[in-house]
């Protein structure tokens, strides 16, 4: 089965990390997110994918010049201009010459969702498009999708207030499309699949949706990005494979990293060429390659970008994000969603 993977977004919620690196190329326990996403799809029988690129496309193309990611053969469709998620799907599907039922995946979602079950459901219902659903506690940040008992979508409500959400089942960012959906997407103007294409299909009764209770996580915010790392460390999304070596006492260190003997690591990731000084404490922290945590610094629920330096005795609390090459001074105290280097 062919697949369109959407990876062209700007990833604004993960700034400043996404100024230099597209979201799906950020490392998750040492390997880019995209390798987990495509590795998971390969496991479910996907052999060919077209990456729908827009923002910083060269970062993908240069990293995978042999056109294979996670076992999947890939091609690269670079949008000439951003035309929304539906515009991106149409452009990529036509670029790849897709001419049969195909899968569409948001490239920042980690999941072990059963693609075969979604396919069988889609065929049985004679759907024009089918959406995988996932149950969450608070659906207000997502597209909420009420259905009939048979799975026919009644409505598609993008980001409703929490107390007005008709169900807690949300759009999991994984779809099956017939090629006829492409003809519905206007060319030459931005079209959102969530705000325009799905509501139109739902109104005609040709959109279906299937709930799945598999592992699912949208990695697109600092908190969920940290959770994604911890979940890999804990084997919760074990199927995604890479990066599992070198986990010691619940944390992962790249063999080239240097960690002082009396430093404490809990549920943390210490990537290539990082340094962690004496007496430092890291709890749910992701250190990206080449970053340095000096002696006695304390970090909780933070992401430290590539080459950044956290000065001695600094305290960083939830949820600090330090951009590439930035410096937090010795003794400084930061917390409360601080972004260092956002500009
Ligand atoms: P935020 O700015 O933080 O919301 O992130 P984002 O830009 O990635 O948007 P969002 O998380 O809503 O996007 C869901 C998926 O669609 C991600 O995998 C994005 O990379 C992708 N995406 C969003 N907009 C576009 C677009 O215009 N073109 C392409 N090709 N992909 C897109």
XYZ file of N, CA, C and O in Angstrom, residues 9-28 32-34 55-56 107-110 217-229 286 288 301-306 319-324 326 337-343:
256
model
N 4.970 20.779 8.009
C 4.552 21.860 8.911
C 5.739 22.570 9.544
O 6.854 22.044 9.585
N 5.493 23.774 10.061
C 6.583 24.574 10.638
C 6.890 24.209 12.080
O 7.890 24.647 12.640
N 6.006 23.437 12.708
C 6.277 22.987 14.077
C 6.433 24.129 15.059
O 7.330 24.141 15.902
N 5.525 25.104 14.995
C 5.679 26.316 15.820
C 5.641 26.007 17.314
O 6.271 26.693 18.104
N 4.900 24.957 17.692
C 4.795 24.662 19.137
C 6.092 24.123 19.716
O 6.253 24.072 20.921
N 7.009 23.713 18.857
C 8.303 23.226 19.359
C 9.434 24.220 19.096
O 10.612 23.862 19.157
N 9.072 25.467 18.806
C 10.125 26.471 18.682
C 10.783 26.699 20.039
O 10.102 26.574 21.051
N 12.063 27.032 20.104
C 12.967 27.344 18.992
C 13.645 26.119 18.361
O 14.412 26.280 17.424
N 13.360 24.907 18.832
C 14.054 23.728 18.297
C 13.805 23.567 16.803
O 14.653 23.073 16.067
N 12.618 23.987 16.349
C 12.242 23.772 14.950
C 12.676 24.921 14.025
O 12.325 24.919 12.858
N 13.432 25.894 14.555
C 13.960 26.921 13.655
C 14.973 26.313 12.680
O 15.005 26.656 11.518
N 15.795 25.403 13.188
C 16.831 24.807 12.307
C 16.456 23.411 11.820
O 16.993 22.925 10.840
N 15.572 22.754 12.560
C 15.310 21.334 12.290
C 13.812 21.111 12.203
O 13.083 21.463 13.133
N 13.310 20.518 11.096
C 11.877 20.231 11.078
C 11.514 19.223 12.164
O 12.344 18.375 12.529
N 10.304 19.350 12.673
C 9.872 18.550 13.832
C 10.214 17.064 13.690
O 10.736 16.446 14.605
N 9.924 16.507 12.530
C 10.097 15.048 12.377
C 11.554 14.646 12.266
O 11.867 13.456 12.272
N 12.478 15.621 12.176
C 13.906 15.288 12.188
C 14.517 15.498 13.566
O 15.712 15.269 13.763
N 13.723 15.927 14.541
C 14.243 16.037 15.913
C 14.488 14.622 16.452
O 13.726 13.702 16.169
N 15.553 14.455 17.254
C 15.885 13.103 17.707
C 15.016 12.631 18.870
O 14.769 13.361 19.818
N 14.597 11.389 18.733
C 13.825 10.715 19.778
C 14.723 9.555 20.228
O 14.948 8.635 19.442
N 15.909 10.227 14.496
C 14.832 11.161 14.136
C 13.439 10.532 14.246
O 13.259 9.347 13.937
N 12.485 11.345 14.640
C 11.090 10.893 14.793
C 10.611 10.165 13.543
O 9.946 9.138 13.621
N 10.970 10.690 12.369
C 10.467 10.104 11.113
C 10.845 8.624 10.985
O 10.110 7.833 10.400
N 8.444 22.762 4.699
C 9.350 23.528 5.551
C 10.687 22.780 5.687
O 10.701 21.591 6.025
N 11.774 23.447 5.400
C 13.129 22.875 5.478
C 13.232 21.485 4.836
O 13.710 20.523 5.451
N 3.000 13.015 10.042
C 4.330 12.468 10.323
C 4.865 12.747 11.706
O 6.016 12.437 12.002
N 4.067 13.321 12.588
C 4.551 13.548 13.950
C 3.814 12.685 14.959
O 3.928 12.894 16.160
N 3.047 11.703 14.467
C 2.276 10.843 15.368
C 2.975 9.497 15.534
O 3.297 8.836 14.550
N 3.216 9.136 16.779
C 3.759 7.807 17.070
C 2.596 6.903 17.430
O 1.832 7.214 18.345
N 0.504 8.824 20.255
C 1.007 10.060 20.854
C 1.371 11.049 19.752
O 2.103 10.721 18.821
N 0.847 12.264 19.885
C 1.209 13.359 18.991
C 2.435 14.034 19.611
O 2.342 14.578 20.715
N 3.575 13.985 18.926
C 4.828 14.447 19.540
C 5.040 15.958 19.442
O 6.121 16.442 19.759
N 4.012 16.700 19.029
C 4.217 18.084 18.589
C 4.337 19.181 19.624
O 4.493 20.334 19.244
N 4.271 18.884 20.935
C 4.466 19.943 21.938
C 5.657 19.553 22.824
O 6.016 18.369 22.876
N 6.239 20.516 23.541
C 7.372 20.151 24.409
C 7.015 19.024 25.384
O 7.791 18.073 25.543
N 5.851 19.084 26.008
C 5.485 18.033 26.971
C 5.337 16.672 26.309
O 5.819 15.662 26.817
N 4.658 16.642 25.155
C 4.465 15.336 24.512
C 5.768 14.838 23.883
O 5.991 13.628 23.790
N 6.629 15.758 23.487
C 7.928 15.339 22.954
C 8.747 14.650 24.056
O 9.387 13.613 23.825
N 8.716 15.214 25.259
C 9.423 14.577 26.380
C 8.783 13.221 26.690
O 9.469 12.207 26.861
N 7.449 13.195 26.719
C 6.757 11.919 26.979
C 7.121 10.869 25.937
O 7.327 9.691 26.263
N 7.222 11.295 24.668
C 7.589 10.347 23.605
C 8.943 9.712 23.905
O 9.134 8.498 23.757
N 9.897 10.544 24.347
C 11.220 10.018 24.686
C 11.143 9.027 25.848
O 11.725 7.944 25.796
N 15.614 15.819 27.978
C 16.185 15.380 26.702
C 17.337 16.317 26.367
O 17.129 17.515 26.159
N 19.971 17.163 23.607
C 20.262 16.894 22.195
C 21.778 16.957 21.962
O 22.521 17.465 22.813
N 11.956 18.019 33.470
C 11.011 18.215 32.368
C 11.459 19.303 31.396
O 10.745 20.279 31.192
N 12.631 19.105 30.816
C 13.197 20.121 29.920
C 13.739 19.478 28.659
O 14.060 18.295 28.641
N 13.868 20.323 27.627
C 14.557 19.898 26.407
C 15.703 20.887 26.174
O 15.486 22.100 26.186
N 16.896 20.344 25.978
C 18.058 21.188 25.734
C 18.522 20.925 24.301
O 18.896 19.808 23.952
N 18.477 21.968 23.479
C 18.776 21.819 22.053
C 20.248 21.553 21.784
O 21.104 21.697 22.680
N 20.576 21.203 20.531
C 21.940 20.835 20.178
C 22.938 21.943 20.514
O 22.699 23.110 20.205
N 8.115 23.751 31.803
C 8.754 22.931 30.793
C 9.660 23.858 30.008
O 9.147 24.641 29.195
N 10.946 23.857 30.304
C 11.878 24.757 29.613
C 12.363 24.116 28.324
O 12.668 22.926 28.291
N 12.441 24.932 27.291
C 13.013 24.482 26.027
C 14.144 25.444 25.696
O 13.934 26.648 25.596
N 15.353 24.899 25.559
C 16.519 25.732 25.291
C 16.947 25.483 23.843
O 17.205 24.346 23.445
N 17.006 26.560 23.069
C 17.289 26.429 21.636
C 18.732 26.045 21.358
O 19.609 26.139 22.237
N 18.991 25.642 20.121
C 20.323 25.219 19.686
C 21.348 26.309 19.963
O 21.118 27.478 19.651
N 22.203 27.896 22.531
C 21.904 28.930 23.543
C 22.643 28.615 24.844
O 23.121 27.495 25.053
N 7.241 26.972 31.192
C 7.164 27.049 29.727
C 8.083 28.105 29.128
O 7.721 28.770 28.157
N 9.258 28.262 29.698
C 10.198 29.248 29.158
C 10.847 28.689 27.895
O 11.198 27.516 27.836
N 10.978 29.539 26.884
C 11.692 29.143 25.661
C 12.934 30.015 25.557
O 12.795 31.232 25.356
N 14.097 29.434 25.690
C 15.335 30.213 25.586
C 15.772 30.216 24.127
O 16.014 29.155 23.546
N 15.835 31.415 23.534
C 16.261 31.519 22.136
C 15.121 31.575 21.145
O 15.322 31.387 19.959
N 13.897 31.855 21.638
C 12.771 31.907 20.700
C 12.790 33.204 19.885
O 12.214 33.284 18.806
N 13.490 34.213 20.406
C 13.623 35.474 19.636
C 12.440 36.376 19.779
O 11.479 36.094 20.462
